[in-house]
Amino acid sequence: MPTWCDPLGLALGVALDRLIADPRSAAHPVAVFGRVAARVEKSLYANKKAHGVAHVAICVGGATALGVLAQRIPHARTAVTAVATWAVLGGTTLAREGEYMADALEGGDLERARARLPHLCGRDPSHLEAKELARATVESLAENTSDAVVAPLFWGAVAGVPGLLAYRAINTLDAMIGHHSPRYERFGWAAARLDDVANYVPARVTGLLTVLTGPDPGRALAVLRRDGHRHPSPNAGRCEAAFAGALGVTLGGTNVYQGRTEHRPTMGDGPEPDVKDIRRAVRLTRAVGLAAAGAAVLTAWALRNRHK
């Protein structure tokens, strides 16, 4: 059976995400995958890259195989695609987290905003002031627009349900073990590198869609071309640079992650983001997500017709 994605199912999945978003439930498919991956890690863990490779192969391979089997259920391709698309998308939840941060900071409630920031990123919020929280929020919205919206839609459009589930498995493993720490420096290497590969094209698509949908296309393109490569991540910089240009702000600087300080190059030409820029970033992430959904559905439709 071909792996083309059902375009109607993809569109319905996007609509489901918009309607019911991403419920925080232990029964959510991503949460279930996370628990399974943690059990596999417990069985396989050793401070060696080879063990990390085996962990990724089992978890991602299992998710992909499940996608292949699900897509073969007779007369259910549209429904299966819709449910899988809803399960892996996080665009509506991402925008709502941005709005929550905006509400807290506009109300002057720093403690509430600090407590919420870990829902968006891994940096230490305990000593961040309003402008630093605003920058962290805008940067997270930019990067996660790719991870939570554009990338899953891209892989769904070109590889169907297996692509949807495989991408979410890869991205979830990266969030779980693909970061710098004594435990995961070697074991998490494969997860981090595979996430880089899976996001290479989607991050650049995100940058271009930001240029096309943002309020200042010319400046967004200029900053994307000039600064997109400056970020330590091969992918996140493309998203953040495009957002910086579109919003007329400067992103980057010093970040603290669990006691580890990173000094990142700046991107953009404007002032640092302020609280008012958070809602502008939310509107931009929604616009990029809508454009990505339209492009994904059209791509799926074209690929389906080629396979007929």
PDB file of C-alpha atoms in Angstrom, residues 6-285:
ATOM      1  CA  ASP A   6      -5.048  11.311   2.704  1.00  0.00           C
ATOM      2  CA  PRO A   7      -5.511  15.070   2.133  1.00  0.00           C
ATOM      3  CA  LEU A   8      -9.010  15.151   3.632  1.00  0.00           C
ATOM      4  CA  GLY A   9      -7.781  13.338   6.730  1.00  0.00           C
ATOM      5  CA  LEU A  10      -4.891  15.782   7.052  1.00  0.00           C
ATOM      6  CA  ALA A  11      -7.284  18.733   6.833  1.00  0.00           C
ATOM      7  CA  LEU A  12      -9.639  17.172   9.387  1.00  0.00           C
ATOM      8  CA  GLY A  13      -6.723  16.586  11.751  1.00  0.00           C
ATOM      9  CA  VAL A  14      -5.749  20.239  11.526  1.00  0.00           C
ATOM     10  CA  ALA A  15      -9.357  21.197  12.287  1.00  0.00           C
ATOM     11  CA  LEU A  16      -9.395  18.845  15.298  1.00  0.00           C
ATOM     12  CA  ASP A  17      -6.249  20.450  16.653  1.00  0.00           C
ATOM     13  CA  ARG A  18      -7.875  23.848  16.297  1.00  0.00           C
ATOM     14  CA  LEU A  19     -11.058  22.679  18.064  1.00  0.00           C
ATOM     15  CA  ILE A  20      -9.774  20.539  20.935  1.00  0.00           C
ATOM     16  CA  ALA A  21      -6.035  21.260  20.894  1.00  0.00           C
ATOM     17  CA  ASP A  22      -3.777  18.968  22.892  1.00  0.00           C
ATOM     18  CA  PRO A  23      -5.464  17.760  26.106  1.00  0.00           C
ATOM     19  CA  ARG A  24      -3.036  17.181  28.976  1.00  0.00           C
ATOM     20  CA  SER A  25      -3.910  13.572  29.632  1.00  0.00           C
ATOM     21  CA  ALA A  26      -1.954  10.455  30.491  1.00  0.00           C
ATOM     22  CA  ALA A  27      -3.939   8.735  27.732  1.00  0.00           C
ATOM     23  CA  HIS A  28      -2.760  11.118  25.003  1.00  0.00           C
ATOM     24  CA  PRO A  29      -0.800   9.154  22.358  1.00  0.00           C
ATOM     25  CA  VAL A  30       2.341  11.268  22.811  1.00  0.00           C
ATOM     26  CA  ALA A  31       2.225  10.768  26.580  1.00  0.00           C
ATOM     27  CA  VAL A  32       1.821   7.013  26.067  1.00  0.00           C
ATOM     28  CA  PHE A  33       4.796   6.995  23.697  1.00  0.00           C
ATOM     29  CA  GLY A  34       6.846   8.902  26.259  1.00  0.00           C
ATOM     30  CA  ARG A  35       6.156   6.279  28.923  1.00  0.00           C
ATOM     31  CA  VAL A  36       7.054   3.444  26.570  1.00  0.00           C
ATOM     32  CA  ALA A  37      10.261   5.216  25.534  1.00  0.00           C
ATOM     33  CA  ALA A  38      11.178   5.719  29.197  1.00  0.00           C
ATOM     34  CA  ARG A  39      10.740   1.991  29.869  1.00  0.00           C
ATOM     35  CA  VAL A  40      12.892   1.107  26.871  1.00  0.00           C
ATOM     36  CA  GLU A  41      15.514   3.545  28.124  1.00  0.00           C
ATOM     37  CA  LYS A  42      15.472   1.912  31.556  1.00  0.00           C
ATOM     38  CA  SER A  43      16.205  -1.463  29.956  1.00  0.00           C
ATOM     39  CA  LEU A  44      18.844  -0.270  27.489  1.00  0.00           C
ATOM     40  CA  TYR A  45      20.596   2.627  29.195  1.00  0.00           C
ATOM     41  CA  ALA A  46      24.367   2.795  29.214  1.00  0.00           C
ATOM     42  CA  ASN A  47      26.584   5.823  28.771  1.00  0.00           C
ATOM     43  CA  LYS A  48      27.369   4.797  25.197  1.00  0.00           C
ATOM     44  CA  LYS A  49      26.273   6.051  21.792  1.00  0.00           C
ATOM     45  CA  ALA A  50      25.541   2.527  20.570  1.00  0.00           C
ATOM     46  CA  HIS A  51      22.935   2.023  23.281  1.00  0.00           C
ATOM     47  CA  GLY A  52      21.341   5.349  22.358  1.00  0.00           C
ATOM     48  CA  VAL A  53      21.206   4.292  18.712  1.00  0.00           C
ATOM     49  CA  ALA A  54      19.434   1.064  19.705  1.00  0.00           C
ATOM     50  CA  HIS A  55      16.976   3.023  21.851  1.00  0.00           C
ATOM     51  CA  VAL A  56      16.109   5.358  18.982  1.00  0.00           C
ATOM     52  CA  ALA A  57      15.829   2.488  16.494  1.00  0.00           C
ATOM     53  CA  ILE A  58      13.379   0.606  18.706  1.00  0.00           C
ATOM     54  CA  CYS A  59      11.221   3.614  19.596  1.00  0.00           C
ATOM     55  CA  VAL A  60      11.119   5.310  16.192  1.00  0.00           C
ATOM     56  CA  GLY A  61      10.924   2.002  14.362  1.00  0.00           C
ATOM     57  CA  GLY A  62       8.004   0.944  16.520  1.00  0.00           C
ATOM     58  CA  ALA A  63       6.131   4.202  15.925  1.00  0.00           C
ATOM     59  CA  THR A  64       6.730   3.950  12.183  1.00  0.00           C
ATOM     60  CA  ALA A  65       5.549   0.341  12.056  1.00  0.00           C
ATOM     61  CA  LEU A  66       2.409   1.307  13.962  1.00  0.00           C
ATOM     62  CA  GLY A  67       1.780   4.007  11.377  1.00  0.00           C
ATOM     63  CA  VAL A  68       2.178   1.527   8.511  1.00  0.00           C
ATOM     64  CA  LEU A  69      -0.281  -0.893  10.123  1.00  0.00           C
ATOM     65  CA  ALA A  70      -2.789   1.846  10.967  1.00  0.00           C
ATOM     66  CA  GLN A  71      -2.740   3.151   7.420  1.00  0.00           C
ATOM     67  CA  ARG A  72      -3.647  -0.335   6.146  1.00  0.00           C
ATOM     68  CA  ILE A  73      -6.909  -0.564   8.095  1.00  0.00           C
ATOM     69  CA  PRO A  74      -9.556  -1.082   5.387  1.00  0.00           C
ATOM     70  CA  HIS A  75     -11.796   1.893   4.550  1.00  0.00           C
ATOM     71  CA  ALA A  76     -10.413   3.958   7.435  1.00  0.00           C
ATOM     72  CA  ARG A  77      -7.585   5.904   5.818  1.00  0.00           C
ATOM     73  CA  THR A  78      -9.252   9.309   6.222  1.00  0.00           C
ATOM     74  CA  ALA A  79     -10.220   8.717   9.859  1.00  0.00           C
ATOM     75  CA  VAL A  80      -6.821   7.260  10.786  1.00  0.00           C
ATOM     76  CA  THR A  81      -5.019  10.164   9.127  1.00  0.00           C
ATOM     77  CA  ALA A  82      -7.234  12.676  10.920  1.00  0.00           C
ATOM     78  CA  VAL A  83      -6.608  11.131  14.347  1.00  0.00           C
ATOM     79  CA  ALA A  84      -2.866  10.774  13.732  1.00  0.00           C
ATOM     80  CA  THR A  85      -2.600  14.359  12.527  1.00  0.00           C
ATOM     81  CA  TRP A  86      -4.455  15.645  15.580  1.00  0.00           C
ATOM     82  CA  ALA A  87      -2.280  13.535  17.884  1.00  0.00           C
ATOM     83  CA  VAL A  88       1.025  14.896  16.564  1.00  0.00           C
ATOM     84  CA  LEU A  89       0.105  18.554  16.051  1.00  0.00           C
ATOM     85  CA  GLY A  90       0.658  21.105  18.797  1.00  0.00           C
ATOM     86  CA  GLY A  91      -0.033  24.421  17.104  1.00  0.00           C
ATOM     87  CA  THR A  92      -3.132  25.426  19.026  1.00  0.00           C
ATOM     88  CA  THR A  93      -1.584  24.521  22.372  1.00  0.00           C
ATOM     89  CA  LEU A  94       1.567  26.435  21.429  1.00  0.00           C
ATOM     90  CA  ALA A  95      -0.411  29.579  20.657  1.00  0.00           C
ATOM     91  CA  ARG A  96      -2.379  29.243  23.887  1.00  0.00           C
ATOM     92  CA  GLU A  97       0.840  28.962  25.892  1.00  0.00           C
ATOM     93  CA  GLY A  98       2.032  32.160  24.258  1.00  0.00           C
ATOM     94  CA  GLU A  99      -1.232  33.880  25.159  1.00  0.00           C
ATOM     95  CA  TYR A 100      -0.952  32.647  28.744  1.00  0.00           C
ATOM     96  CA  MET A 101       2.519  34.200  29.017  1.00  0.00           C
ATOM     97  CA  ALA A 102       1.197  37.439  27.518  1.00  0.00           C
ATOM     98  CA  ASP A 103      -1.692  37.535  30.006  1.00  0.00           C
ATOM     99  CA  ALA A 104       0.629  36.946  32.968  1.00  0.00           C
ATOM    100  CA  LEU A 105       3.218  39.525  31.944  1.00  0.00           C
ATOM    101  CA  GLU A 106       0.676  42.145  30.910  1.00  0.00           C
ATOM    102  CA  GLY A 107      -0.812  41.751  34.381  1.00  0.00           C
ATOM    103  CA  GLY A 108       2.607  42.140  35.996  1.00  0.00           C
ATOM    104  CA  ASP A 109       2.523  38.642  37.483  1.00  0.00           C
ATOM    105  CA  LEU A 110       6.157  37.570  37.107  1.00  0.00           C
ATOM    106  CA  GLU A 111       5.827  34.528  39.348  1.00  0.00           C
ATOM    107  CA  ARG A 112       2.970  33.153  37.272  1.00  0.00           C
ATOM    108  CA  ALA A 113       4.933  33.722  34.068  1.00  0.00           C
ATOM    109  CA  ARG A 114       8.067  32.133  35.519  1.00  0.00           C
ATOM    110  CA  ALA A 115       6.108  29.093  36.621  1.00  0.00           C
ATOM    111  CA  ARG A 116       4.629  28.691  33.137  1.00  0.00           C
ATOM    112  CA  LEU A 117       7.760  29.169  31.022  1.00  0.00           C
ATOM    113  CA  PRO A 118       8.879  25.507  31.348  1.00  0.00           C
ATOM    114  CA  HIS A 119       5.805  24.612  29.264  1.00  0.00           C
ATOM    115  CA  LEU A 120       7.577  26.350  26.374  1.00  0.00           C
ATOM    116  CA  CYS A 121      11.316  25.846  26.875  1.00  0.00           C
ATOM    117  CA  GLY A 122      13.975  24.389  29.123  1.00  0.00           C
ATOM    118  CA  ARG A 123      15.727  27.506  30.348  1.00  0.00           C
ATOM    119  CA  ASP A 124      15.786  28.406  34.045  1.00  0.00           C
ATOM    120  CA  PRO A 125      13.073  31.050  34.637  1.00  0.00           C
ATOM    121  CA  SER A 126      13.697  31.652  38.336  1.00  0.00           C
ATOM    122  CA  HIS A 127      15.597  34.943  37.940  1.00  0.00           C
ATOM    123  CA  LEU A 128      14.183  36.158  34.618  1.00  0.00           C
ATOM    124  CA  GLU A 129      12.533  39.563  34.480  1.00  0.00           C
ATOM    125  CA  ALA A 130       9.662  40.575  32.189  1.00  0.00           C
ATOM    126  CA  LYS A 131      11.771  41.422  29.115  1.00  0.00           C
ATOM    127  CA  GLU A 132      13.800  38.221  29.466  1.00  0.00           C
ATOM    128  CA  LEU A 133      10.629  36.178  29.816  1.00  0.00           C
ATOM    129  CA  ALA A 134       9.246  37.914  26.732  1.00  0.00           C
ATOM    130  CA  ARG A 135      12.368  37.046  24.715  1.00  0.00           C
ATOM    131  CA  ALA A 136      12.251  33.442  25.876  1.00  0.00           C
ATOM    132  CA  THR A 137       8.594  33.224  24.858  1.00  0.00           C
ATOM    133  CA  VAL A 138       9.104  34.729  21.397  1.00  0.00           C
ATOM    134  CA  GLU A 139      12.114  32.498  20.722  1.00  0.00           C
ATOM    135  CA  SER A 140      10.194  29.428  21.850  1.00  0.00           C
ATOM    136  CA  LEU A 141       7.195  30.324  19.710  1.00  0.00           C
ATOM    137  CA  ALA A 142       9.484  30.692  16.697  1.00  0.00           C
ATOM    138  CA  GLU A 143      11.317  27.395  17.170  1.00  0.00           C
ATOM    139  CA  ASN A 144       8.243  25.402  18.155  1.00  0.00           C
ATOM    140  CA  THR A 145       6.263  26.672  15.185  1.00  0.00           C
ATOM    141  CA  SER A 146       8.487  24.342  13.205  1.00  0.00           C
ATOM    142  CA  ASP A 147       8.579  21.465  15.706  1.00  0.00           C
ATOM    143  CA  ALA A 148       4.891  21.483  16.637  1.00  0.00           C
ATOM    144  CA  VAL A 149       3.277  22.469  13.348  1.00  0.00           C
ATOM    145  CA  VAL A 150       5.318  22.709  10.158  1.00  0.00           C
ATOM    146  CA  ALA A 151       7.491  19.615  10.593  1.00  0.00           C
ATOM    147  CA  PRO A 152       4.715  17.117  11.405  1.00  0.00           C
ATOM    148  CA  LEU A 153       2.603  18.483   8.552  1.00  0.00           C
ATOM    149  CA  PHE A 154       5.582  18.239   6.191  1.00  0.00           C
ATOM    150  CA  TRP A 155       6.296  14.613   7.079  1.00  0.00           C
ATOM    151  CA  GLY A 156       2.623  13.736   7.036  1.00  0.00           C
ATOM    152  CA  ALA A 157       2.183  15.220   3.570  1.00  0.00           C
ATOM    153  CA  VAL A 158       5.146  13.345   2.073  1.00  0.00           C
ATOM    154  CA  ALA A 159       5.012  10.066   4.059  1.00  0.00           C
ATOM    155  CA  GLY A 160       1.469   9.643   5.343  1.00  0.00           C
ATOM    156  CA  VAL A 161       0.589   8.274   8.773  1.00  0.00           C
ATOM    157  CA  PRO A 162       4.010   6.583   9.175  1.00  0.00           C
ATOM    158  CA  GLY A 163       5.642   9.959   8.582  1.00  0.00           C
ATOM    159  CA  LEU A 164       3.399  11.666  11.128  1.00  0.00           C
ATOM    160  CA  LEU A 165       4.103   9.137  13.871  1.00  0.00           C
ATOM    161  CA  ALA A 166       7.797   8.765  13.093  1.00  0.00           C
ATOM    162  CA  TYR A 167       8.375  12.511  13.247  1.00  0.00           C
ATOM    163  CA  ARG A 168       6.567  12.914  16.556  1.00  0.00           C
ATOM    164  CA  ALA A 169       8.541   9.984  17.981  1.00  0.00           C
ATOM    165  CA  ILE A 170      11.821  11.567  16.861  1.00  0.00           C
ATOM    166  CA  ASN A 171      10.929  14.982  18.255  1.00  0.00           C
ATOM    167  CA  THR A 172       9.679  13.553  21.541  1.00  0.00           C
ATOM    168  CA  LEU A 173      12.857  11.535  22.040  1.00  0.00           C
ATOM    169  CA  ASP A 174      14.934  14.638  21.376  1.00  0.00           C
ATOM    170  CA  ALA A 175      13.005  16.501  24.069  1.00  0.00           C
ATOM    171  CA  MET A 176      13.449  13.609  26.487  1.00  0.00           C
ATOM    172  CA  ILE A 177      17.104  12.677  25.995  1.00  0.00           C
ATOM    173  CA  GLY A 178      18.596  14.819  23.224  1.00  0.00           C
ATOM    174  CA  HIS A 179      20.002  17.547  25.469  1.00  0.00           C
ATOM    175  CA  HIS A 180      23.391  18.205  27.053  1.00  0.00           C
ATOM    176  CA  SER A 181      23.718  16.548  30.448  1.00  0.00           C
ATOM    177  CA  PRO A 182      26.051  14.007  32.051  1.00  0.00           C
ATOM    178  CA  ARG A 183      23.451  11.257  31.617  1.00  0.00           C
ATOM    179  CA  TYR A 184      22.538  11.961  28.006  1.00  0.00           C
ATOM    180  CA  GLU A 185      25.682  13.399  26.437  1.00  0.00           C
ATOM    181  CA  ARG A 186      26.384  10.076  24.724  1.00  0.00           C
ATOM    182  CA  PHE A 187      23.146   8.102  25.125  1.00  0.00           C
ATOM    183  CA  GLY A 188      21.096  10.997  23.710  1.00  0.00           C
ATOM    184  CA  TRP A 189      23.457  11.685  20.791  1.00  0.00           C
ATOM    185  CA  ALA A 190      21.482   9.632  18.248  1.00  0.00           C
ATOM    186  CA  ALA A 191      18.155  11.200  19.257  1.00  0.00           C
ATOM    187  CA  ALA A 192      19.560  14.721  18.888  1.00  0.00           C
ATOM    188  CA  ARG A 193      21.226  14.053  15.534  1.00  0.00           C
ATOM    189  CA  LEU A 194      18.149  12.330  14.079  1.00  0.00           C
ATOM    190  CA  ASP A 195      16.010  15.276  15.194  1.00  0.00           C
ATOM    191  CA  ASP A 196      18.403  17.618  13.388  1.00  0.00           C
ATOM    192  CA  VAL A 197      17.987  15.584  10.193  1.00  0.00           C
ATOM    193  CA  ALA A 198      14.186  15.327  10.494  1.00  0.00           C
ATOM    194  CA  ASN A 199      13.860  19.081  11.010  1.00  0.00           C
ATOM    195  CA  TYR A 200      16.355  20.253   8.388  1.00  0.00           C
ATOM    196  CA  VAL A 201      13.846  20.862   5.589  1.00  0.00           C
ATOM    197  CA  PRO A 202      10.852  21.822   7.803  1.00  0.00           C
ATOM    198  CA  ALA A 203      12.876  24.502   9.628  1.00  0.00           C
ATOM    199  CA  ARG A 204      13.760  26.136   6.346  1.00  0.00           C
ATOM    200  CA  VAL A 205      10.163  25.859   5.163  1.00  0.00           C
ATOM    201  CA  THR A 206       9.152  27.546   8.428  1.00  0.00           C
ATOM    202  CA  GLY A 207      11.580  30.371   7.726  1.00  0.00           C
ATOM    203  CA  LEU A 208      10.174  30.908   4.234  1.00  0.00           C
ATOM    204  CA  LEU A 209       6.554  30.744   5.414  1.00  0.00           C
ATOM    205  CA  THR A 210       7.400  33.314   8.087  1.00  0.00           C
ATOM    206  CA  VAL A 211       8.737  35.588   5.369  1.00  0.00           C
ATOM    207  CA  LEU A 212       5.590  35.110   3.295  1.00  0.00           C
ATOM    208  CA  THR A 213       3.052  35.546   6.114  1.00  0.00           C
ATOM    209  CA  GLY A 214       4.806  38.020   8.401  1.00  0.00           C
ATOM    210  CA  PRO A 215       4.219  41.776   8.599  1.00  0.00           C
ATOM    211  CA  ASP A 216       7.592  42.699   7.019  1.00  0.00           C
ATOM    212  CA  PRO A 217       8.596  40.166   4.331  1.00  0.00           C
ATOM    213  CA  GLY A 218      11.610  42.121   3.101  1.00  0.00           C
ATOM    214  CA  ARG A 219      13.214  42.497   6.506  1.00  0.00           C
ATOM    215  CA  ALA A 220      12.331  38.916   7.487  1.00  0.00           C
ATOM    216  CA  LEU A 221      14.068  37.563   4.384  1.00  0.00           C
ATOM    217  CA  ALA A 222      17.119  39.763   4.915  1.00  0.00           C
ATOM    218  CA  VAL A 223      17.562  38.687   8.535  1.00  0.00           C
ATOM    219  CA  LEU A 224      16.879  35.040   7.673  1.00  0.00           C
ATOM    220  CA  ARG A 225      19.609  35.071   5.029  1.00  0.00           C
ATOM    221  CA  ARG A 226      22.095  36.990   7.160  1.00  0.00           C
ATOM    222  CA  ASP A 227      21.562  35.477  10.623  1.00  0.00           C
ATOM    223  CA  GLY A 228      19.818  32.132  10.164  1.00  0.00           C
ATOM    224  CA  HIS A 229      23.076  30.183  10.348  1.00  0.00           C
ATOM    225  CA  ARG A 230      24.343  31.883  13.524  1.00  0.00           C
ATOM    226  CA  HIS A 231      22.347  29.823  16.015  1.00  0.00           C
ATOM    227  CA  PRO A 232      24.135  26.762  17.512  1.00  0.00           C
ATOM    228  CA  SER A 233      21.251  24.610  16.247  1.00  0.00           C
ATOM    229  CA  PRO A 234      21.340  23.949  12.485  1.00  0.00           C
ATOM    230  CA  ASN A 235      17.566  24.423  12.375  1.00  0.00           C
ATOM    231  CA  ALA A 236      16.277  26.658  15.182  1.00  0.00           C
ATOM    232  CA  GLY A 237      18.231  29.651  13.888  1.00  0.00           C
ATOM    233  CA  ARG A 238      16.274  29.675  10.625  1.00  0.00           C
ATOM    234  CA  CYS A 239      12.994  29.983  12.505  1.00  0.00           C
ATOM    235  CA  GLU A 240      14.206  32.507  15.081  1.00  0.00           C
ATOM    236  CA  ALA A 241      15.967  34.708  12.525  1.00  0.00           C
ATOM    237  CA  ALA A 242      12.857  34.865  10.335  1.00  0.00           C
ATOM    238  CA  PHE A 243      10.675  35.733  13.338  1.00  0.00           C
ATOM    239  CA  ALA A 244      13.191  38.374  14.465  1.00  0.00           C
ATOM    240  CA  GLY A 245      13.086  40.032  11.070  1.00  0.00           C
ATOM    241  CA  ALA A 246       9.329  39.780  10.665  1.00  0.00           C
ATOM    242  CA  LEU A 247       8.671  41.257  14.124  1.00  0.00           C
ATOM    243  CA  GLY A 248      11.450  43.839  13.972  1.00  0.00           C
ATOM    244  CA  VAL A 249      13.178  42.601  17.145  1.00  0.00           C
ATOM    245  CA  THR A 250      16.518  41.119  18.140  1.00  0.00           C
ATOM    246  CA  LEU A 251      16.610  37.556  19.465  1.00  0.00           C
ATOM    247  CA  GLY A 252      19.459  35.630  21.064  1.00  0.00           C
ATOM    248  CA  GLY A 253      21.743  36.417  23.988  1.00  0.00           C
ATOM    249  CA  THR A 254      22.539  34.739  27.292  1.00  0.00           C
ATOM    250  CA  ASN A 255      20.399  31.799  28.408  1.00  0.00           C
ATOM    251  CA  VAL A 256      20.666  29.608  31.511  1.00  0.00           C
ATOM    252  CA  TYR A 257      19.699  25.923  31.279  1.00  0.00           C
ATOM    253  CA  GLN A 258      19.737  23.913  34.528  1.00  0.00           C
ATOM    254  CA  GLY A 259      22.795  25.756  35.804  1.00  0.00           C
ATOM    255  CA  ARG A 260      24.541  25.809  32.403  1.00  0.00           C
ATOM    256  CA  THR A 261      24.980  29.246  30.800  1.00  0.00           C
ATOM    257  CA  GLU A 262      25.007  29.677  27.014  1.00  0.00           C
ATOM    258  CA  HIS A 263      25.900  32.879  25.187  1.00  0.00           C
ATOM    259  CA  ARG A 264      24.157  32.820  21.815  1.00  0.00           C
ATOM    260  CA  PRO A 265      24.715  35.199  18.893  1.00  0.00           C
ATOM    261  CA  THR A 266      22.022  37.777  18.339  1.00  0.00           C
ATOM    262  CA  MET A 267      19.720  37.762  15.305  1.00  0.00           C
ATOM    263  CA  GLY A 268      17.828  40.761  13.972  1.00  0.00           C
ATOM    264  CA  ASP A 269      18.250  44.522  14.023  1.00  0.00           C
ATOM    265  CA  GLY A 270      15.543  45.866  16.336  1.00  0.00           C
ATOM    266  CA  PRO A 271      15.193  46.151  20.111  1.00  0.00           C
ATOM    267  CA  GLU A 272      14.882  43.120  22.365  1.00  0.00           C
ATOM    268  CA  PRO A 273      11.309  41.782  22.515  1.00  0.00           C
ATOM    269  CA  ASP A 274       8.981  43.385  25.006  1.00  0.00           C
ATOM    270  CA  VAL A 275       5.788  42.018  26.525  1.00  0.00           C
ATOM    271  CA  LYS A 276       3.722  43.550  23.709  1.00  0.00           C
ATOM    272  CA  ASP A 277       5.658  41.488  21.155  1.00  0.00           C
ATOM    273  CA  ILE A 278       4.399  38.183  22.549  1.00  0.00           C
ATOM    274  CA  ARG A 279       0.907  38.567  21.074  1.00  0.00           C
ATOM    275  CA  ARG A 280       2.459  39.632  17.760  1.00  0.00           C
ATOM    276  CA  ALA A 281       4.513  36.433  17.811  1.00  0.00           C
ATOM    277  CA  VAL A 282       1.393  34.396  18.607  1.00  0.00           C
ATOM    278  CA  ARG A 283      -0.396  35.904  15.603  1.00  0.00           C
ATOM    279  CA  LEU A 284       2.620  35.107  13.437  1.00  0.00           C
ATOM    280  CA  THR A 285       2.854  31.485  14.575  1.00  0.00           C
TER     281      THR A 285
END
